[in-house]
CSV table of C-alpha atoms in Angstrom, one decimal:
chain,number,residue,atom,x,y,z
A,260,MET,CA,17.6,-56.9,67.8
A,261,ALA,CA,15.5,-57.8,70.8
A,262,LEU,CA,14.5,-54.3,71.3
A,263,LEU,CA,13.4,-54.2,67.6
A,264,LYS,CA,11.3,-57.3,68.0
A,265,LEU,CA,9.9,-55.8,71.1
A,266,GLU,CA,9.0,-52.5,69.0
A,267,ARG,CA,10.9,-50.5,71.6
A,268,PHE,CA,12.2,-48.4,68.7
A,269,ALA,CA,13.5,-45.4,70.6
A,270,ASP,CA,15.4,-47.7,72.9
A,271,ALA,CA,16.7,-49.6,70.0
A,272,ALA,CA,18.0,-46.4,68.4
A,273,HIS,CA,19.7,-45.3,71.6
A,274,SER,CA,21.3,-48.6,72.2
A,275,CYS,CA,22.8,-48.7,68.6
A,276,SER,CA,24.0,-45.2,69.1
A,277,GLN,CA,25.9,-46.4,72.0
A,278,ALA,CA,27.3,-49.1,70.0
A,279,LEU,CA,28.4,-46.8,67.2
A,280,ALA,CA,29.9,-44.5,69.8
A,281,ILE,CA,32.4,-47.6,70.5
A,282,ASP,CA,32.7,-48.8,66.8
A,283,SER,CA,31.5,-46.2,64.2
A,284,THR,CA,31.9,-48.6,61.4
A,285,SER,CA,29.6,-51.2,62.6
A,286,VAL,CA,27.4,-51.9,59.7
A,287,LYS,CA,25.0,-54.0,61.8
A,288,ALA,CA,24.5,-51.3,64.3
A,289,LEU,CA,23.9,-48.8,61.2
A,290,TRP,CA,21.3,-51.0,59.8
A,291,ARG,CA,19.5,-51.7,63.2
A,292,ARG,CA,19.3,-47.9,64.1
A,293,GLY,CA,18.1,-46.9,60.5
A,294,THR,CA,15.5,-49.6,60.9
A,295,ALA,CA,14.3,-48.1,64.4
A,296,TYR,CA,14.5,-44.6,63.0
A,297,TYR,CA,12.4,-45.8,60.0
A,298,SER,CA,9.8,-47.5,62.5
A,299,LEU,CA,9.7,-44.1,64.5
A,300,GLY,CA,8.9,-42.0,61.2
A,301,GLN,CA,12.3,-40.3,61.2
A,302,PHE,CA,12.9,-41.2,57.5
A,303,ALA,CA,15.7,-38.7,57.0
A,304,LYS,CA,17.8,-40.1,60.0
A,305,ALA,CA,17.0,-43.6,58.6
A,306,GLN,CA,18.2,-42.7,55.2
A,307,HIS,CA,21.5,-41.4,56.4
A,308,ASP,CA,22.3,-44.5,58.5
A,309,PHE,CA,21.6,-46.7,55.5
A,310,ASN,CA,23.7,-44.5,53.1
A,311,CYS,CA,26.5,-44.8,55.7
A,312,GLY,CA,26.3,-48.5,56.0
A,313,LEU,CA,26.3,-48.7,52.2
A,314,ALA,CA,29.5,-46.5,52.1
A,315,LEU,CA,31.1,-49.4,54.2
A,316,GLU,CA,29.4,-52.4,52.3
A,317,PRO,CA,28.1,-51.1,48.9
A,318,THR,CA,26.5,-54.4,48.0
A,319,ASN,CA,24.6,-55.2,51.3
A,320,THR,CA,21.2,-56.4,50.1
A,321,ALA,CA,19.3,-55.6,53.4
A,322,LEU,CA,20.7,-52.0,53.4
A,323,LEU,CA,19.8,-51.5,49.8
A,324,THR,CA,16.3,-52.8,50.3
A,325,GLU,CA,15.8,-50.5,53.4
A,326,LEU,CA,17.2,-47.6,51.6
A,327,GLU,CA,14.8,-48.0,48.6
A,328,LYS,CA,11.8,-48.5,51.1
A,329,THR,CA,12.9,-45.3,53.1
A,330,LYS,CA,13.2,-43.2,50.0
A,331,LYS,CA,9.7,-44.1,48.9
A,332,ALA,CA,8.5,-43.2,52.5
A,333,LEU,CA,10.2,-39.7,52.2
A,334,GLU,CA,8.6,-39.2,48.7
A,335,SER,CA,5.2,-40.0,50.2
A,336,ALA,CA,5.8,-37.7,53.1
A,337,ALA,CA,6.8,-34.9,50.8
A,338,ALA,CA,3.7,-35.5,48.7
A,339,SER,CA,1.4,-35.4,51.7
A,340,LYS,CA,2.9,-32.2,52.8
A,341,ALA,CA,2.4,-30.6,49.5
A,342,GLN,CA,-1.4,-31.4,49.6
A,343,LEU,CA,-2.0,-29.9,53.1
A,344,PRO,CA,-5.3,-27.7,53.2
A,345,ARG,CA,-4.6,-24.0,52.4
A,346,SER,CA,-6.3,-20.9,53.9
A,347,GLY,CA,-8.8,-19.0,51.7
A,348,ARG,CA,-5.8,-16.6,50.7
A,349,GLY,CA,-4.0,-19.5,49.1
A,350,ILE,CA,-1.6,-19.5,51.9
A,351,ALA,CA,-0.8,-22.6,53.9
A,352,ALA,CA,-2.6,-22.3,57.3
A,353,PRO,CA,0.1,-21.7,60.0
A,354,ILE,CA,0.8,-24.6,62.6
A,355,ALA,CA,0.8,-23.7,66.1
A,356,SER,CA,4.1,-24.1,67.7
A,357,SER,CA,5.4,-23.6,71.2
A,358,ALA,CA,7.9,-20.8,72.0
A,359,PRO,CA,11.7,-21.8,72.0
A,360,GLN,CA,12.8,-23.0,75.5
A,361,PRO,CA,15.4,-21.0,77.2
A,362,MET,CA,19.0,-21.9,76.3
A,363,SER,CA,21.1,-23.7,78.8
A,364,VAL,CA,24.4,-25.7,79.0
A,365,PRO,CA,23.6,-29.2,77.9
A,366,GLN,CA,24.4,-31.7,80.8
A,367,SER,CA,24.1,-34.8,78.5
A,368,PRO,CA,24.0,-35.8,75.0
A,369,GLN,CA,20.2,-36.2,75.4
A,370,ASP,CA,20.0,-32.6,76.7
A,371,PHE,CA,22.2,-31.6,73.6
A,372,GLU,CA,20.1,-33.4,71.0
A,373,ARG,CA,16.8,-31.8,72.2
A,374,ALA,CA,18.1,-28.4,72.2
A,375,TRP,CA,19.6,-29.0,68.7
A,376,ARG,CA,16.3,-29.9,67.5
A,377,GLU,CA,14.7,-26.8,69.0
A,378,HIS,CA,17.3,-24.4,67.6
A,379,ALA,CA,18.8,-25.9,64.4
A,380,SER,CA,16.1,-24.5,62.0
A,381,VAL,CA,17.1,-20.8,62.9
A,382,PRO,CA,20.8,-20.0,62.3
A,383,ALA,CA,20.8,-17.2,64.7
A,384,ARG,CA,19.6,-19.2,67.6
A,385,LEU,CA,21.9,-22.2,66.8
A,386,TYR,CA,24.9,-19.7,66.6
A,387,GLU,CA,23.8,-18.5,70.3
A,388,TYR,CA,23.5,-22.1,71.4
A,389,LEU,CA,27.0,-23.0,70.1
A,390,LYS,CA,28.5,-20.1,71.9
A,391,MET,CA,27.0,-21.4,75.0
A,392,VAL,CA,28.3,-25.0,74.5
A,393,PRO,CA,31.9,-25.6,75.6
A,394,ILE,CA,33.5,-26.5,72.3
A,395,VAL,CA,35.9,-29.1,73.8
A,396,ARG,CA,32.6,-31.0,74.7
A,397,LEU,CA,31.2,-31.3,71.3
A,398,PRO,CA,32.7,-34.9,70.6
A,399,SER,CA,31.2,-36.4,73.7
A,400,LEU,CA,27.9,-34.5,73.1
A,401,PHE,CA,27.5,-35.5,69.4
A,402,ARG,CA,29.1,-39.1,70.2
A,403,ALA,CA,28.4,-41.3,67.1
A,404,SER,CA,25.3,-39.2,65.9
A,405,LEU,CA,27.0,-36.6,63.7
A,406,GLU,CA,25.1,-36.5,60.3
A,407,SER,CA,25.6,-34.5,57.1
A,408,ALA,CA,22.5,-32.3,58.2
A,409,HIS,CA,24.3,-31.2,61.5
A,410,ILE,CA,27.3,-30.1,59.5
A,411,ALA,CA,24.8,-28.1,57.2
A,412,ASP,CA,23.1,-26.5,60.2
A,413,ILE,CA,26.5,-25.8,61.8
A,414,THR,CA,27.5,-23.9,58.5
A,415,ASN,CA,24.5,-21.8,58.3
A,416,ALA,CA,25.0,-20.8,62.1
A,417,LEU,CA,28.7,-20.1,61.7
A,418,GLU,CA,27.9,-18.0,58.5
A,419,HIS,CA,25.4,-16.0,60.7
A,420,GLY,CA,28.0,-15.6,63.5
A,421,TYR,CA,30.8,-14.3,60.8
A,422,GLN,CA,28.5,-12.1,58.8
A,423,THR,CA,26.4,-10.6,61.6
A,424,HIS,CA,28.8,-10.4,64.7
A,425,LYS,CA,32.3,-11.0,63.0
A,426,ASP,CA,32.7,-13.8,65.3
A,427,PHE,CA,35.9,-15.2,63.8
A,428,ASP,CA,37.0,-17.0,67.1
A,429,LEU,CA,33.8,-19.4,67.1
A,430,VAL,CA,34.1,-20.2,63.7
A,431,PHE,CA,37.7,-21.3,63.9
A,432,LYS,CA,36.9,-23.2,67.2
A,433,VAL,CA,34.0,-25.2,65.9
A,434,LEU,CA,35.6,-25.9,62.4
A,435,SER,CA,38.7,-27.2,64.4
A,436,ALA,CA,36.6,-29.3,66.6
A,437,LEU,CA,34.1,-31.2,64.2
A,438,PRO,CA,36.9,-33.3,62.6
A,439,SER,CA,37.5,-35.0,65.9
A,440,ILE,CA,33.9,-36.1,66.2
A,441,ASP,CA,33.3,-40.0,65.6
A,442,ARG,CA,31.8,-40.5,62.2
A,443,PHE,CA,33.1,-37.0,60.9
A,444,SER,CA,34.4,-38.7,57.8
A,445,LEU,CA,31.1,-40.4,56.9
A,446,ALA,CA,29.0,-37.4,57.7
A,447,LEU,CA,31.1,-35.3,55.3
A,448,LEU,CA,30.9,-38.0,52.8
A,449,PHE,CA,27.3,-37.2,52.4
A,450,THR,CA,27.5,-33.5,52.9
A,451,ASP,CA,26.4,-31.4,49.8
A,452,ASP,CA,29.3,-30.1,47.8
A,453,LYS,CA,27.8,-26.6,48.1
A,454,VAL,CA,27.9,-26.7,51.9
A,455,LYS,CA,31.6,-27.7,51.8
A,456,GLU,CA,32.3,-24.7,49.2
A,457,ARG,CA,30.8,-22.5,52.0
A,458,ILE,CA,32.9,-23.9,54.6
A,459,HIS,CA,36.1,-23.4,52.4
A,460,HIS,CA,34.8,-19.9,52.0
A,461,LEU,CA,34.8,-19.4,55.7
A,462,LEU,CA,38.1,-20.7,56.2
A,463,LYS,CA,39.6,-18.5,53.5
A,464,GLN,CA,38.1,-15.4,55.5
A,465,LEU,CA,39.6,-16.7,58.7
A,466,ALA,CA,43.1,-17.1,56.9
A,467,THR,CA,42.7,-13.2,56.1
A,468,GLU,CA,41.1,-11.9,59.3
A,469,MET,CA,43.0,-14.1,61.9
A,470,ASP,CA,46.2,-14.7,60.0
A,471,VAL,CA,46.0,-18.3,60.7
A,472,ASP,CA,47.1,-21.3,58.1
A,473,ALA,CA,43.7,-22.9,57.3
A,474,ALA,CA,45.3,-25.1,54.7
A,475,LEU,CA,45.1,-28.2,57.0
A,476,LEU,CA,41.4,-27.6,58.1
A,477,THR,CA,40.4,-27.0,54.5
A,478,ASN,CA,41.8,-30.5,53.6
A,479,LYS,CA,39.8,-32.1,56.3
A,480,TYR,CA,36.7,-30.4,54.8
A,481,SER,CA,37.6,-31.6,51.3
């Protein structure tokens, strides 16, 4: 709470993530981290933390209030984006962006988070990044920060790997590792049903191509 009062929001979010790595069901830590994310303008992350907190305490008034405020902020941000100036041809003017940084094996959760933000929006790049990361390190790299958006991003990347490279082995290893990550159950709770259906389809394909029993994994993603 002191870090929030001092308006050191990034430090507050990091401190709460450390607390959640120890106890992923701490509603207080979820509320504080969501508040820090909101103050940093990271409204989607804030919304996710408030939703996770409400899954544990559905009648928590503070969480309900913050969630409503965050939803309004997201709506306002979306409306502002829709009103961005357009070029003379009616196409939104391109925003300059830097080229992706070279991939490297993450040395810390912070390295992993930065690289994830860099590559997550392009399934082909995220697929290459997942190939580079030792799968056994995923739980320690994600710690308590796994969210439904991560599961969706991973699904996109694995579908690319399966469809383009027939990389059944990576699909199996990643989908086997995710359930061991802290807060997996909470993240899955807020994962869109269509994403879950795509995961189930991947697992059916694995059962055919690799001759493995995917029933147990399928249950974990239900």
